[in-house]
Short mmCIF file of C-alpha atoms in Angstrom, two decimals:
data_model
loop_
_atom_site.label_atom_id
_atom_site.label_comp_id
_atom_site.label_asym_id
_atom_site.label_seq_id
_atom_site.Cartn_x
_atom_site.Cartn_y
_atom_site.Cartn_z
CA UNK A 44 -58.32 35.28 79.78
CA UNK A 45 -56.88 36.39 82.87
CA UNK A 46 -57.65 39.72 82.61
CA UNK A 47 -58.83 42.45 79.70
CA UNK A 48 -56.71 42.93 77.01
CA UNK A 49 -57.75 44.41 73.78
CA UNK A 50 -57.59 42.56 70.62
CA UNK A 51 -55.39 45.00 68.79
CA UNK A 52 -53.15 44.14 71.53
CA UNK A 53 -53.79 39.93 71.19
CA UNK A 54 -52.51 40.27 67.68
CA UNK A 55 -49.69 41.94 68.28
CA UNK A 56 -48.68 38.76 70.29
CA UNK A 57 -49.43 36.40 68.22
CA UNK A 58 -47.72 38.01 65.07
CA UNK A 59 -44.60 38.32 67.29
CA UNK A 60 -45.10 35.03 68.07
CA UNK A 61 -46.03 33.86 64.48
CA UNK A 62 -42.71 35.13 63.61
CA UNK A 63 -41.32 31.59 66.03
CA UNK A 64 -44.12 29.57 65.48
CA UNK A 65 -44.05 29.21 69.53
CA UNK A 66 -48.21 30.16 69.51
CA UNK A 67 -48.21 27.87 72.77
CA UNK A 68 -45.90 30.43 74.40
CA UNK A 69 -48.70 33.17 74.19
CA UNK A 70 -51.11 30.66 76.24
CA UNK A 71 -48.53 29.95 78.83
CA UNK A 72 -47.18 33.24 79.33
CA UNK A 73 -50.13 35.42 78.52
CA UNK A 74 -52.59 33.21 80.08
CA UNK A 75 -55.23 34.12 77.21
CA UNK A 76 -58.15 32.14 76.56
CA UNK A 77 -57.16 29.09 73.44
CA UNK A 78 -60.29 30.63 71.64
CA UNK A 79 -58.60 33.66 71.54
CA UNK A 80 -55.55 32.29 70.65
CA UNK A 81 -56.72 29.61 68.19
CA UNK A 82 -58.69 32.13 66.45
CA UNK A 83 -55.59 34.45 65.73
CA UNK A 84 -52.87 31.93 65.68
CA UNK A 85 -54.57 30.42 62.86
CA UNK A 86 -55.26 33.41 60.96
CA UNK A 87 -51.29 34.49 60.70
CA UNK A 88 -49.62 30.69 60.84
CA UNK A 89 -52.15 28.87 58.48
CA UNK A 90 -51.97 32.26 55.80
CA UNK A 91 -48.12 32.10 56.18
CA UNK A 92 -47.94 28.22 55.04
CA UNK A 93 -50.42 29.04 52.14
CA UNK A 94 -47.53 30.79 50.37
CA UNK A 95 -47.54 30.76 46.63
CA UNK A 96 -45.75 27.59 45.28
CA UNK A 97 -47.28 25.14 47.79
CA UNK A 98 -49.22 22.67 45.83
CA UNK A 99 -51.09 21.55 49.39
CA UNK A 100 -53.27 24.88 48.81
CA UNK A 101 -55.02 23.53 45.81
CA UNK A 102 -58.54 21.74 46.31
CA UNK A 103 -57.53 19.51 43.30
CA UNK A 104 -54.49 18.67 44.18
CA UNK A 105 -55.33 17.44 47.66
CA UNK A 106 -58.03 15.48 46.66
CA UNK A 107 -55.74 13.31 43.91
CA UNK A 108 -52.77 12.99 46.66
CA UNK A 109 -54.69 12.46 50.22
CA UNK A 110 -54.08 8.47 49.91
CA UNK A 111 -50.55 9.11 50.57
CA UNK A 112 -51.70 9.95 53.86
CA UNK A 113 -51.97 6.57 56.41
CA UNK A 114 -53.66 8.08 58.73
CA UNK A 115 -57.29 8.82 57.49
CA UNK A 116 -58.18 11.52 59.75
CA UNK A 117 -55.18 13.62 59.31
CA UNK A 118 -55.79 12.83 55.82
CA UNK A 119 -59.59 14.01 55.93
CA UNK A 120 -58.21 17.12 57.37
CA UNK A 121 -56.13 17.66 54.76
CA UNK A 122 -58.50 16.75 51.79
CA UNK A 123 -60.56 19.58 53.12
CA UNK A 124 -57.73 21.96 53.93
CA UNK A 125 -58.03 22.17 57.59
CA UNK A 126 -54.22 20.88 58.19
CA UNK A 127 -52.47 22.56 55.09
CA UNK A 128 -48.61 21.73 54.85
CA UNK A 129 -45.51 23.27 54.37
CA UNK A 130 -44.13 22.97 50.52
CA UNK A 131 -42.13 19.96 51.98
CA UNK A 132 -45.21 18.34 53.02
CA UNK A 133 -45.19 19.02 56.74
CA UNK A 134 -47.09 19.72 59.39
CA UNK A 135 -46.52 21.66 62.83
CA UNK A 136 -47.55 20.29 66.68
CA UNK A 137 -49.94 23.42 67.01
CA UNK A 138 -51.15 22.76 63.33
CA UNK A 139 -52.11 18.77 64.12
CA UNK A 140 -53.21 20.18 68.21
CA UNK A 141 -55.77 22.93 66.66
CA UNK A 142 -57.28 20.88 63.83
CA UNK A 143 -58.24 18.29 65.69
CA UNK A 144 -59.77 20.52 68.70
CA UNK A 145 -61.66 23.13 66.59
CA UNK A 146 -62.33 21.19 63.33
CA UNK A 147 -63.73 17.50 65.25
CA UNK A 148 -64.48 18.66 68.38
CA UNK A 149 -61.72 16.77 70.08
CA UNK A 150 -60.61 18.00 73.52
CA UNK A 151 -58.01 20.32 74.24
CA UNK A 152 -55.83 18.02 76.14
CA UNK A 153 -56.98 14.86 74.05
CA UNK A 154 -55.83 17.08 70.97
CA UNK A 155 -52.76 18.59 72.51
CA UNK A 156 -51.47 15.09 73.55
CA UNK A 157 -52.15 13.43 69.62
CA UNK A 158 -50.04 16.99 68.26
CA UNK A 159 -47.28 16.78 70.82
CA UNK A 160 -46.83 13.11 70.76
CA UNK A 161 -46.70 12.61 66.87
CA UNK A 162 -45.03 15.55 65.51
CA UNK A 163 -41.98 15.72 67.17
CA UNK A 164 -39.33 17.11 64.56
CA UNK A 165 -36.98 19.89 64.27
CA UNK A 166 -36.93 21.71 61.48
CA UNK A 167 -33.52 20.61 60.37
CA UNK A 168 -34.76 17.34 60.92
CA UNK A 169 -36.09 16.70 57.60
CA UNK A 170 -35.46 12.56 57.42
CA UNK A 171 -37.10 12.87 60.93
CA UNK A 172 -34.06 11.09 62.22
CA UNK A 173 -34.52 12.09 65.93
CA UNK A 174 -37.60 12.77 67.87
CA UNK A 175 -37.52 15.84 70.34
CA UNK A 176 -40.95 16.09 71.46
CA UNK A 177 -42.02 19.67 73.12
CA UNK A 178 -44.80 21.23 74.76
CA UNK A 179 -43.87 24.99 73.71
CA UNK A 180 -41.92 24.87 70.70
CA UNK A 181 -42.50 24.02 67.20
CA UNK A 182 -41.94 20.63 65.86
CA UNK A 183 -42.81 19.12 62.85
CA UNK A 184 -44.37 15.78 61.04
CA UNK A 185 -44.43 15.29 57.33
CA UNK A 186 -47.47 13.48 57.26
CA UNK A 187 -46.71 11.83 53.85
CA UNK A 188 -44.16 9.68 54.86
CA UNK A 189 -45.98 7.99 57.76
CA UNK A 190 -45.64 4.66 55.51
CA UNK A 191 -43.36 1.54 56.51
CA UNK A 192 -39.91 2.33 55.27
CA UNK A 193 -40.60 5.94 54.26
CA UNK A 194 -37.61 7.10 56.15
CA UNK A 195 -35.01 5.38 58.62
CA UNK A 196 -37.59 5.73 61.77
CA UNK A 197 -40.85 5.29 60.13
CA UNK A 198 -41.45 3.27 63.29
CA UNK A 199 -41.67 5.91 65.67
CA UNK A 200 -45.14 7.33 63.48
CA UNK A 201 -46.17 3.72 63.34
CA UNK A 202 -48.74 1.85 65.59
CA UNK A 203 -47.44 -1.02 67.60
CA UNK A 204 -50.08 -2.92 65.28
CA UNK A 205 -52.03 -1.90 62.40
CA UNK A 206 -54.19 -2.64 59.35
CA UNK A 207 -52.30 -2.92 55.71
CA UNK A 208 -55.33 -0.84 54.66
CA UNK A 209 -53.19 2.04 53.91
CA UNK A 210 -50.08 0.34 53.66
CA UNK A 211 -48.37 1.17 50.21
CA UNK A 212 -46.40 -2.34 50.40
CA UNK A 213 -49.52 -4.14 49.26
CA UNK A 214 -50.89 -1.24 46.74
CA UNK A 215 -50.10 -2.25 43.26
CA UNK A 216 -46.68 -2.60 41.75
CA UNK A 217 -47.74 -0.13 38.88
CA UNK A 218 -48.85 2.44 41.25
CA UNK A 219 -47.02 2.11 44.40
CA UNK A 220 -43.29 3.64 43.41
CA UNK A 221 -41.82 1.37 45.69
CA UNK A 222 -38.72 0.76 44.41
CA UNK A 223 -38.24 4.46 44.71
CA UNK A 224 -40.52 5.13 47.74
CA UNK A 225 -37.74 5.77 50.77
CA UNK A 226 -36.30 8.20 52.47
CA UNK A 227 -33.45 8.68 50.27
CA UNK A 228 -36.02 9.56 47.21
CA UNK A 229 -38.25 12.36 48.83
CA UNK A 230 -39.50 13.70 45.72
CA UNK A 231 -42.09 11.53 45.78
CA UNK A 232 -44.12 12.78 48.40
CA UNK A 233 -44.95 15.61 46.61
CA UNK A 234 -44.87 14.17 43.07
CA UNK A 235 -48.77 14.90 41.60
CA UNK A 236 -50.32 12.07 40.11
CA UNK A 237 -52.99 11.60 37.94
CA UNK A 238 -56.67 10.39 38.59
CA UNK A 239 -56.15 7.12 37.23
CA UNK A 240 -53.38 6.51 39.95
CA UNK A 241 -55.40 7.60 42.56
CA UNK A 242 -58.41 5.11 41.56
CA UNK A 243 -55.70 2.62 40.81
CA UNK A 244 -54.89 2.50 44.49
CA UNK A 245 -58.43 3.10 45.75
CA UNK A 246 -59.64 -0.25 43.99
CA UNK A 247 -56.57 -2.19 45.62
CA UNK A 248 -57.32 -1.00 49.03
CA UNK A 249 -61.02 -1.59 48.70
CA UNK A 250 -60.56 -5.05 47.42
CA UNK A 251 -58.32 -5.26 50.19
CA UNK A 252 -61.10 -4.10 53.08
CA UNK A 253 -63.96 -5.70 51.83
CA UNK A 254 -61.56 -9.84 51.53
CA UNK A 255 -59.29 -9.49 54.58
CA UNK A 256 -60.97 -7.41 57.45
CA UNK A 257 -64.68 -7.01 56.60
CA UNK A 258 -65.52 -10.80 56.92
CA UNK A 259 -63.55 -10.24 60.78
CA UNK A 260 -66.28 -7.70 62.01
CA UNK A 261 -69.57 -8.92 63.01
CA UNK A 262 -71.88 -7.00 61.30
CA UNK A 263 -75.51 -6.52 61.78
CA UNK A 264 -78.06 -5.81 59.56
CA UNK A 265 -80.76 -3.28 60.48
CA UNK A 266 -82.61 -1.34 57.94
CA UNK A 267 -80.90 -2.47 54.82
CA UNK A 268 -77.55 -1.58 56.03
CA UNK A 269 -74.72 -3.52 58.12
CA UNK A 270 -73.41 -1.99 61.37
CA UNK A 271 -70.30 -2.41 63.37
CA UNK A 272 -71.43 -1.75 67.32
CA UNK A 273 -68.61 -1.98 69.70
CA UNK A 274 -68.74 -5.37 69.42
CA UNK A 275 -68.06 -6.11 65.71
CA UNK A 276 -65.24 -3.34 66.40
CA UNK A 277 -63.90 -5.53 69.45
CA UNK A 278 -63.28 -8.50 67.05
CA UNK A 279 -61.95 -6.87 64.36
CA UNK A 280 -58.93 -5.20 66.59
CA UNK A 281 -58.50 -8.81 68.11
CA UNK A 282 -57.95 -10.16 64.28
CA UNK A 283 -55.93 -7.10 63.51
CA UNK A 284 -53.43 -7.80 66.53
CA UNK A 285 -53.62 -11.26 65.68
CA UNK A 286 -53.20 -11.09 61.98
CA UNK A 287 -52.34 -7.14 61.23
CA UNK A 288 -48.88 -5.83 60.53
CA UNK A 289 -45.80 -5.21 63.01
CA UNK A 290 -43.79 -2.24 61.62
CA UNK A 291 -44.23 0.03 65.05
CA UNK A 292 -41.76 0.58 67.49
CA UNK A 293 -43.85 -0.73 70.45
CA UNK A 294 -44.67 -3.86 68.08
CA UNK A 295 -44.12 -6.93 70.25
CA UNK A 296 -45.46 -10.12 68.62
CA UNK A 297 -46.26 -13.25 70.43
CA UNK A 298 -47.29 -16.59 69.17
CA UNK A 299 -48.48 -19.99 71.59
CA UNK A 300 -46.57 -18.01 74.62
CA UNK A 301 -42.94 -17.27 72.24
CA UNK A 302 -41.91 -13.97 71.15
CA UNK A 303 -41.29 -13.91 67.21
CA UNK A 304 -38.44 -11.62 67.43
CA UNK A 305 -38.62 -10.74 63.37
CA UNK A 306 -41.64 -8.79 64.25
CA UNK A 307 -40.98 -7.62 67.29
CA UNK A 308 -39.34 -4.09 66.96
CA UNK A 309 -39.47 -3.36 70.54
CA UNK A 310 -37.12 -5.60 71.44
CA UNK A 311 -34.30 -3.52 69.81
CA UNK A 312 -35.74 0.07 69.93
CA UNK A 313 -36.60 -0.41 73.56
CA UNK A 314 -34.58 -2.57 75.71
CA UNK A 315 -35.04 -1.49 79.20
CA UNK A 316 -38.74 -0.90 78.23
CA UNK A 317 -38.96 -4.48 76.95
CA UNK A 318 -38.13 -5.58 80.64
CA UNK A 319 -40.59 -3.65 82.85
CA UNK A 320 -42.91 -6.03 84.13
CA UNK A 321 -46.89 -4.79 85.11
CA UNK A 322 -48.45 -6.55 88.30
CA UNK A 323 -45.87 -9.33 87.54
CA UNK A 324 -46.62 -9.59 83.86
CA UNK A 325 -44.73 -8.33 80.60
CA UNK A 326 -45.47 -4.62 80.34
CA UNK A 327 -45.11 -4.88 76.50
CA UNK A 328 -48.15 -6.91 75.85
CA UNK A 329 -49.87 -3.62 76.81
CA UNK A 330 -47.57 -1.28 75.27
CA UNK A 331 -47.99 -2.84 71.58
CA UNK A 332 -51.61 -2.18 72.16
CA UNK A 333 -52.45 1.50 73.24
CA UNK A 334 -52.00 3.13 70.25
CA UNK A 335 -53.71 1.03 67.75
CA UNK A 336 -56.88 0.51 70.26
CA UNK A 337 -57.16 3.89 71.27
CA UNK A 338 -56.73 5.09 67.78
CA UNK A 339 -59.86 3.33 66.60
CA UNK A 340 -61.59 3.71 69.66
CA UNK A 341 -61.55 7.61 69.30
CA UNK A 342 -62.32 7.00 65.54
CA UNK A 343 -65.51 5.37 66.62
CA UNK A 344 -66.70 7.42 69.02
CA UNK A 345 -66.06 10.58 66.58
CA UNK A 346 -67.78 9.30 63.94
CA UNK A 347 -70.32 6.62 65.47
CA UNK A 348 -74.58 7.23 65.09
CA UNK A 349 -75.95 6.58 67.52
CA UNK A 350 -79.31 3.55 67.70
CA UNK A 351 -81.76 5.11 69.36
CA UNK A 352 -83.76 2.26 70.17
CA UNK A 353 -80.60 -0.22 70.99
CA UNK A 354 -79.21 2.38 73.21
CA UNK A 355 -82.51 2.50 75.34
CA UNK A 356 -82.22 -1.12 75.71
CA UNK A 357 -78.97 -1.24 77.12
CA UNK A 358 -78.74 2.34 78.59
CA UNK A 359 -82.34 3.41 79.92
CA UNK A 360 -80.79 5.99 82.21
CA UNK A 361 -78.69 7.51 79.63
CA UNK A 362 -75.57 7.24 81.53
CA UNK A 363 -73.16 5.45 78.92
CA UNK A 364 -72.30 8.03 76.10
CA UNK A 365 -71.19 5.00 73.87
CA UNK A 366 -74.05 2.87 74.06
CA UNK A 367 -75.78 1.94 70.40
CA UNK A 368 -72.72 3.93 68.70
CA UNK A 369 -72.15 1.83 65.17
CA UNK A 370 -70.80 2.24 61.96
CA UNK A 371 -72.29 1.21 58.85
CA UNK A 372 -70.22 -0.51 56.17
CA UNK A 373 -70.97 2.63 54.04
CA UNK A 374 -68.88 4.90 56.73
CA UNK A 375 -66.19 2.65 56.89
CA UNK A 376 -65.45 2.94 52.96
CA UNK A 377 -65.88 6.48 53.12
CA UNK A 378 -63.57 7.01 55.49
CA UNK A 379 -60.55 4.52 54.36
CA UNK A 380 -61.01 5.20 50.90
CA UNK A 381 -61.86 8.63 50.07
CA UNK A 382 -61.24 10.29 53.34
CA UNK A 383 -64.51 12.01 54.20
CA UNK A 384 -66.61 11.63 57.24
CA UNK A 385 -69.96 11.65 56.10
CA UNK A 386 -71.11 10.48 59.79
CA UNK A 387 -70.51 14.53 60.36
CA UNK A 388 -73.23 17.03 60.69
CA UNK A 389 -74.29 18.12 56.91
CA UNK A 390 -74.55 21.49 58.13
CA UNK A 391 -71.13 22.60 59.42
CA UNK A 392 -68.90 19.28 58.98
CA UNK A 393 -68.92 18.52 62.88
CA UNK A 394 -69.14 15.11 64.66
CA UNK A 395 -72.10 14.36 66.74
CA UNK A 396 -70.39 14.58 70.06
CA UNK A 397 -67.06 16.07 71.56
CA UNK A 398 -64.85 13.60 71.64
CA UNK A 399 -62.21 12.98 74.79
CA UNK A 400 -59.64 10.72 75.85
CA UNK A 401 -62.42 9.48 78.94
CA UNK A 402 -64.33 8.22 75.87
CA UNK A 403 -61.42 6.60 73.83
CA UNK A 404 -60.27 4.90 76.74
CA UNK A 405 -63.82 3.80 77.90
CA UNK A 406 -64.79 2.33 74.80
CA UNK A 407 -62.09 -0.44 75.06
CA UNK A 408 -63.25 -1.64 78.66
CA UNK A 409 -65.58 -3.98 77.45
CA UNK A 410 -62.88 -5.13 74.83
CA UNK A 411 -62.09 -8.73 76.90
CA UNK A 412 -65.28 -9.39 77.72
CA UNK A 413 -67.02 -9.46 74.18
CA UNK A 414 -63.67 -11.43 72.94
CA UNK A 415 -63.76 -13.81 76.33
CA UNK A 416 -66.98 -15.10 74.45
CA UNK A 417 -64.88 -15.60 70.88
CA UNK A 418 -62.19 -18.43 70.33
CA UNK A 419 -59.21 -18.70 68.01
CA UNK A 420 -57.22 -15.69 69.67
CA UNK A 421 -54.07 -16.07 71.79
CA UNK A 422 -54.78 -15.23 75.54
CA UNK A 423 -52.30 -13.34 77.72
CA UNK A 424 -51.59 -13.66 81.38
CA UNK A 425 -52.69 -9.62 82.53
CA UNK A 426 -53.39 -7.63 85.64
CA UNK A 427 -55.20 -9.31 88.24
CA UNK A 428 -54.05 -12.81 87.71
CA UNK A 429 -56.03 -13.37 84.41
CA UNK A 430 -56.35 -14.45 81.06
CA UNK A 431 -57.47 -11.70 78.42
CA UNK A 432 -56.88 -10.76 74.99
CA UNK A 433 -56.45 -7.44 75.20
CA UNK A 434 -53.65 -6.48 78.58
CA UNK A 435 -54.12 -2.88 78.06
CA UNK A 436 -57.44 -2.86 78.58
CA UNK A 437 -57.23 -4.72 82.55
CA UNK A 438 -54.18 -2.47 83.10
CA UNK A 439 -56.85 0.76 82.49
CA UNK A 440 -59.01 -1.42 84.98
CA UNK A 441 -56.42 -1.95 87.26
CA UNK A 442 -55.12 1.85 87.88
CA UNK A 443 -58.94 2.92 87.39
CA UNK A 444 -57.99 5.39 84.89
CA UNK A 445 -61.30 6.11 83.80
CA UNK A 446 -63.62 7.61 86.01
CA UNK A 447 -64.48 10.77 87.33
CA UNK A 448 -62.20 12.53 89.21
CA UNK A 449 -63.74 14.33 92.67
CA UNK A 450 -60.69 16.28 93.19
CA UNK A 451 -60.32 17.68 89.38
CA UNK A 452 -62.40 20.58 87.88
CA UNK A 453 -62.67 18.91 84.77
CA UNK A 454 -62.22 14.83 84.90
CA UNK A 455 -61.45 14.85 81.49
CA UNK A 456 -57.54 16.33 82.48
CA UNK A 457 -57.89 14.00 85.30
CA UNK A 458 -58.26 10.95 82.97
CA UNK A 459 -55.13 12.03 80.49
CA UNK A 460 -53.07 12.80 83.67
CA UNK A 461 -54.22 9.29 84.77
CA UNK A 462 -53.61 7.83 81.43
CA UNK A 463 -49.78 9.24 80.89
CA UNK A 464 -49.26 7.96 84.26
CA UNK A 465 -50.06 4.50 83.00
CA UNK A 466 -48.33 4.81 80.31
CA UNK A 467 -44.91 5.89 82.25
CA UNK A 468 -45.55 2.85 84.85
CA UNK A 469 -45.73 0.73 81.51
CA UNK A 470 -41.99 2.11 80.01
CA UNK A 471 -43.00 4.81 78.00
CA UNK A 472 -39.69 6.81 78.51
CA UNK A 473 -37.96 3.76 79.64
CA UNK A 474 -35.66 4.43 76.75
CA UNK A 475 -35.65 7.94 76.16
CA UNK A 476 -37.68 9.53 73.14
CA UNK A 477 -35.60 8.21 70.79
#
């Protein structure tokens, strides 16, 4: 903090402040420590959301209902009430920021930019028609209706390529509501279902991870299990923007060197975007890509065990914090298909390290290199005159986004200033928010 205050006083704030939602307000004006503020904001926003009459509140309930959630760690968070909605099934920017900083260790900024960026709604806004993203007011997500088709803009909460893991368009007819399932029919959402349903959909999405991506990862086996290194998780996100679905805004899908414009959604959502060029190259080949590589990057490093004995190997000097990080088959299941994280510490449910944007972003630099070695996926002309898979990952190489930062205190802010500033020489707000 910047200076003594008493915590009868800190309260006082953030109750006045609880009474907006604007807890961000306290920080900025206040200049108080986010412990502080975490600790208290939580305390009055969180209690005020766990109203009677909110089914979200009940352990039961959330454990039947979590697969409605695409996103498997806001859905992990919610199975264990650490993001608890709103009756209507949403969640707030500081809600989404704070879980994922105090309950899995992300950074502040890392977490701050995932809450900001994704929740992005007014209040009024409840078919989340327009985005209005902002850094000290409350918006909202209703992270139930993250799903192709779930409301008229489910793109804009959509990666610009993705698994159909999740997707409800390939669950079951009998248990997938589709028909009904849009943004007209909202009732849904929060429609309870019975166990059955819930293991009716779990057995279609397993069936569905263990035939169409498993056999893309290359697994090895030590001691009885099979592990995805950064390798195996290298090849599975080149199958996955080869072969995965297009639903996202930034989705721009290219085949033999032709754009197929039926799933390519960036073409119409973001003209002026679509025509921003990147060391003389198509900036969209690397827009469709840092969301869904990023995303799983940061998924691997927060729940990735580390090989003691590969990571001397490869990293005697102990210098590369992702070196001999895997997942076992096991943790991938776990994860997709009953939300829980059992890669986290027994003891108090925490991943094994804190987990920053430096180390999302630096676990996709090797990305064209282990795929350079692979054949059967389309190459792209990228920064520096070359042919790669992946053109995100050379246009990180090219800026030098990740390293560490001389004239910053902390190089992690350095990294996510560097990183937005990518992202806006990309086309990021070519178009606007919306």
């Amino acid at each position: 903090a910047k200076g003594a205050v008493s915590s009868k006083m800190l309260i006082k704030k953030i109750k006045n402040a609880a009474e907006s939602k604007d807890f961000l307000s306290v920080i900025v004006q206040n200049g108080y420590s986010k412990e502080e503020v975490a600790k208290y904001a939580k305390m009055y926003h969180v209690a005020c959301l766990n109203a009677e009459g909110n089914p979200h509140k009940d352990d039961e309930y959330r454990a039947r209902n979590a697969f409605k959630v695409s996103c498997p760690t806001i859905g992990t968070l919610y199975k264990k009430g650490l993001l608890i909605p709103d009756e209507k099934g949403r969640v707030t920017n500081f809600q989404i920021t704070n879980a994922l900083h105090d309950s899995l260790d992300f950074s502040y900024g890392f977490s701050a930019f995932q809450g900001i960026g994704i929740a992005a709604f007014e209040e009024t806004d409840i078919n989340q028609f327009r985005r209005d993203r902002a850094f000290t007011s409350t918006r909202y997500l209703n992270i139930f209706r993250m799903h192709h088709n779930d409301y008229p803009r489910s793109d804009t909460v959509q990666h610009g390529y993705s698994t159909t893991i999740h997707d409800t368009r390939y669950d079951p007819e009998e248990t997938n509501n589709y028909g009904k399932r849009n943004w007209k029919h909202p009732e849904y959402y929060l429609e309870d279902v019975a166990q059955s349903y819930t293991d009716a959909v779990r057995a279609s999405r397993e069936k569905r991870m263990k035939e169409r991506y498993f056999p893309m990862i290359d697994w090895e086996e030590k001691n009885g299990e099979k592990r995805m290194y950064i390798e195996g998780l290298a090849k599975l996100m080149a199958e996955v923007k080869t072969h995965g679905d297009y639903s996202g805004e930034w989705a721009y899908k290219v085949v033999n060197g032709t754009v197929d414009e039926d799933m390519t959604t960036n073409l119409q959502i973001h003209p002026i975007q679509n025509k921003v060029t990147f060391e003389g190259h198509p900036a969209p080949l690397a827009m469709t890509e840092w969301q869904p590589l990023n995303a799983w990057a940061s998924f691997f490093c927060m729940l990735g065990r580390v090989d003691a004995e590969k990571k001397k190997k490869i990293d005697p000097k102990g210098e590369d914090p992702i070196a001999g990080l895997y997942m076992t088959e096991k943790d991938l299941l776990d994860s997709f298909l009953d939300y829980e994280f059992n890669a986290f510490n027994e003891k108090d449910w925490k991943p094994l390290r804190n987990v920053g944007v430096s180390d999302s972003l630096a676990a996709t630099l090797p990305f064209n290199d282990i795929i350079h070695e692979k054949s059967g996926f389309e190459l792209f002309d990228c920064a520096g005159n070359k042919k790669c898979v992946f053109p995100w990952v050379e246009a990180l190489k090219a800026r030098d986004v990740v390293k560490e930062g001389s004239w910053w205190t902390i190089p992690e802010e350095r990294t996510l200033v560097a990183a937005q500033s990518l992202l806006t020489e990309l086309g990021l707000k070519a178009d606007g928010d919306n």
